[in-house]
Amino acid sequence: MLERFKRFNEAIAGGVESLGFAAIVFMVALTCADVLGAKLFFLPVPGSLDMMMLAQLIAVSFAAAAALLRDRHVAVEFFVMRLPRRARAVTDLAVQLLCLALFAIIVWQLVRHGYHLQTGREVTPTTQIPLAPVRLRRGRGDGVRVPGAGASGAGSAAGRGAR
């Protein structure tokens, strides 16, 4: 059952990772168009700063979910590697449960903030792009990490998480 949940979560993370990659490609294309337009035609892309800000938010939040699930996040394991196998499993479980709690709180706060942006009709300063949909999608991107952190912790509890 846990393996099927893990595969399902990895499929979702792969999908949002693709959206994060698309946001990075968009940022590169936007930067090129903005620089070329400004330098060659004296016509920069209007609102490029706003679009860049929102694309960065999407790229970071969606790529971070896949990084966490694939254990490609930054980790300091010097001390943990010296512990006995059982102590590593207990430490890994504790860290994963703390991550689960942290990301659950982050998702809750992002969705709450997105709701306040939506009710207040907050927009970007230059091009008037609504901020609520982007912030709510950030909550969804971080929401992918919550079950992944829980599944990793459950694997640790079963003795499969210790390296």
GROMACS .gro file of C-alpha atoms in nm:
model
  163
    1MET     CA    1   0.000   0.000   0.000
    2LEU     CA    2   0.281   0.239   0.091
    3GLU     CA    3   0.462   0.164  -0.236
    4ARG     CA    4   0.151   0.243  -0.441
    5PHE     CA    5   0.107   0.571  -0.252
    6LYS     CA    6   0.474   0.652  -0.311
    7ARG     CA    7   0.440   0.588  -0.687
    8PHE     CA    8   0.126   0.804  -0.700
    9ASN     CA    9   0.301   1.086  -0.514
   10GLU     CA   10   0.606   1.061  -0.741
   11ALA     CA   11   0.379   1.085  -1.047
   12ILE     CA   12   0.221   1.403  -0.912
   13ALA     CA   13   0.563   1.544  -0.821
   14GLY     CA   14   0.687   1.467  -1.173
   15GLY     CA   15   0.396   1.661  -1.318
   16VAL     CA   16   0.452   1.967  -1.104
   17GLU     CA   17   0.825   1.939  -1.169
   18SER     CA   18   0.745   1.975  -1.539
   19LEU     CA   19   0.551   2.292  -1.462
   20GLY     CA   20   0.850   2.422  -1.267
   21PHE     CA   21   1.079   2.347  -1.559
   22ALA     CA   22   0.837   2.521  -1.796
   23ALA     CA   23   0.851   2.827  -1.570
   24ILE     CA   24   1.232   2.827  -1.594
   25VAL     CA   25   1.217   2.804  -1.973
   26PHE     CA   26   0.964   3.089  -1.971
   27MET     CA   27   1.200   3.299  -1.757
   28VAL     CA   28   1.487   3.242  -2.001
   29ALA     CA   29   1.269   3.329  -2.301
   30LEU     CA   30   1.126   3.635  -2.127
   31THR     CA   31   1.471   3.760  -2.030
   32CYS     CA   32   1.598   3.717  -2.386
   33ALA     CA   33   1.293   3.891  -2.533
   34ASP     CA   34   1.315   4.174  -2.281
   35VAL     CA   35   1.688   4.235  -2.333
   36LEU     CA   36   1.669   4.210  -2.712
   37GLY     CA   37   1.359   4.427  -2.724
   38ALA     CA   38   1.510   4.691  -2.498
   39LYS     CA   39   1.854   4.701  -2.663
   40LEU     CA   40   1.767   4.655  -3.030
   41PHE     CA   41   1.422   4.811  -3.063
   42PHE     CA   42   1.408   5.030  -2.752
   43LEU     CA   43   1.090   4.842  -2.661
   44PRO     CA   44   1.119   4.630  -2.344
   45VAL     CA   45   0.852   4.375  -2.258
   46PRO     CA   46   0.591   4.554  -2.046
   47GLY     CA   47   0.550   4.394  -1.704
   48SER     CA   48   0.848   4.163  -1.746
   49LEU     CA   49   0.950   4.215  -1.384
   50ASP     CA   50   0.606   4.107  -1.261
   51MET     CA   51   0.602   3.803  -1.488
   52MET     CA   52   0.955   3.710  -1.381
   53MET     CA   53   0.859   3.734  -1.015
   54LEU     CA   54   0.560   3.504  -1.061
   55ALA     CA   55   0.754   3.257  -1.277
   56GLN     CA   56   1.026   3.234  -1.010
   57LEU     CA   57   0.764   3.157  -0.749
   58ILE     CA   58   0.619   2.879  -0.965
   59ALA     CA   59   0.960   2.737  -1.060
   60VAL     CA   60   1.092   2.720  -0.705
   61SER     CA   61   0.782   2.580  -0.539
   62PHE     CA   62   0.711   2.315  -0.803
   63ALA     CA   63   1.070   2.200  -0.846
   64ALA     CA   64   1.124   2.178  -0.470
   65ALA     CA   65   0.855   1.910  -0.435
   66ALA     CA   66   1.036   1.676  -0.673
   67ALA     CA   67   1.372   1.752  -0.511
   68LEU     CA   68   1.241   1.652  -0.171
   69LEU     CA   69   1.087   1.328  -0.296
   70ARG     CA   70   1.406   1.226  -0.476
   71ASP     CA   71   1.630   1.316  -0.179
   72ARG     CA   72   1.809   1.584  -0.380
   73HIS     CA   73   1.757   1.853  -0.122
   74VAL     CA   74   2.042   1.991   0.083
   75ALA     CA   75   2.119   1.762   0.374
   76VAL     CA   76   2.398   1.742   0.627
   77GLU     CA   77   2.465   1.378   0.702
   78PHE     CA   78   2.812   1.386   0.854
   79PHE     CA   79   2.689   1.328   1.209
   80VAL     CA   80   2.404   1.096   1.116
   81MET     CA   81   2.631   0.864   0.915
   82ARG     CA   82   2.831   0.791   1.232
   83LEU     CA   83   2.525   0.672   1.425
   84PRO     CA   84   2.424   0.306   1.449
   85ARG     CA   85   2.160   0.189   1.199
   86ARG     CA   86   1.871   0.194   1.447
   87ALA     CA   87   1.962   0.544   1.573
   88ARG     CA   88   1.979   0.664   1.210
   89ALA     CA   89   1.629   0.525   1.149
   90VAL     CA   90   1.491   0.697   1.459
   91THR     CA   91   1.664   1.025   1.367
   92ASP     CA   92   1.538   1.001   1.009
   93LEU     CA   93   1.184   0.933   1.132
   94ALA     CA   94   1.195   1.233   1.367
   95VAL     CA   95   1.326   1.462   1.092
   96GLN     CA   96   1.067   1.339   0.842
   97LEU     CA   97   0.784   1.392   1.091
   98LEU     CA   98   0.910   1.745   1.160
   99CYS     CA   99   0.920   1.806   0.783
  100LEU     CA  100   0.565   1.674   0.754
  101ALA     CA  101   0.448   1.917   1.022
  102LEU     CA  102   0.644   2.207   0.874
  103PHE     CA  103   0.512   2.159   0.521
  104ALA     CA  104   0.156   2.111   0.648
  105ILE     CA  105   0.183   2.446   0.826
  106ILE     CA  106   0.340   2.610   0.517
  107VAL     CA  107   0.061   2.483   0.290
  108TRP     CA  108  -0.205   2.595   0.536
  109GLN     CA  109  -0.053   2.944   0.561
  110LEU     CA  110  -0.006   2.975   0.183
  111VAL     CA  111  -0.366   2.879   0.113
  112ARG     CA  112  -0.481   3.118   0.386
  113HIS     CA  113  -0.265   3.397   0.240
  114GLY     CA  114  -0.393   3.319  -0.111
  115TYR     CA  115  -0.750   3.348   0.015
  116HIS     CA  116  -0.674   3.690   0.165
  117LEU     CA  117  -0.510   3.800  -0.160
  118GLN     CA  118  -0.817   3.681  -0.349
  119THR     CA  119  -1.070   3.856  -0.125
  120GLY     CA  120  -0.859   4.173  -0.126
  121ARG     CA  121  -0.814   4.152  -0.507
  122GLU     CA  122  -0.436   4.204  -0.477
  123VAL     CA  123  -0.252   4.243  -0.809
  124THR     CA  124   0.105   4.299  -0.928
  125PRO     CA  125   0.203   4.666  -0.944
  126THR     CA  126   0.282   4.699  -1.312
  127THR     CA  127   0.059   4.472  -1.516
  128GLN     CA  128  -0.221   4.411  -1.265
  129ILE     CA  129  -0.183   4.030  -1.270
  130PRO     CA  130  -0.389   3.880  -0.986
  131LEU     CA  131  -0.163   3.735  -0.715
  132ALA     CA  132  -0.413   3.495  -0.557
  133PRO     CA  133  -0.402   3.219  -0.824
  134VAL     CA  134  -0.023   3.209  -0.815
  135ARG     CA  135  -0.008   3.197  -0.436
  136LEU     CA  136  -0.275   2.925  -0.423
  137ARG     CA  137  -0.082   2.721  -0.681
  138ARG     CA  138   0.228   2.763  -0.465
  139GLY     CA  139   0.030   2.608  -0.184
  140ARG     CA  140  -0.057   2.317  -0.412
  141GLY     CA  141   0.307   2.278  -0.513
  142ASP     CA  142   0.413   2.265  -0.150
  143GLY     CA  143   0.116   2.040  -0.081
  144VAL     CA  144   0.280   1.770  -0.292
  145ARG     CA  145   0.565   1.766  -0.041
  146VAL     CA  146   0.339   1.700   0.259
  147PRO     CA  147   0.239   1.342   0.168
  148GLY     CA  148   0.591   1.276   0.045
  149ALA     CA  149   0.738   1.376   0.379
  150GLY     CA  150   0.487   1.152   0.553
  151ALA     CA  151   0.561   0.857   0.325
  152SER     CA  152   0.934   0.899   0.380
  153GLY     CA  153   0.878   0.904   0.754
  154ALA     CA  154   0.667   0.590   0.737
  155GLY     CA  155   0.944   0.420   0.537
  156SER     CA  156   1.190   0.523   0.807
  157ALA     CA  157   0.970   0.378   1.076
  158ALA     CA  158   0.964   0.049   0.888
  159GLY     CA  159   1.347   0.053   0.878
  160ARG     CA  160   1.371   0.134   0.509
  161GLY     CA  161   1.466   0.501   0.548
  162ALA     CA  162   1.807   0.464   0.710
  163ARG     CA  163   2.095   0.498   0.469
   0.00000   0.00000   0.00000
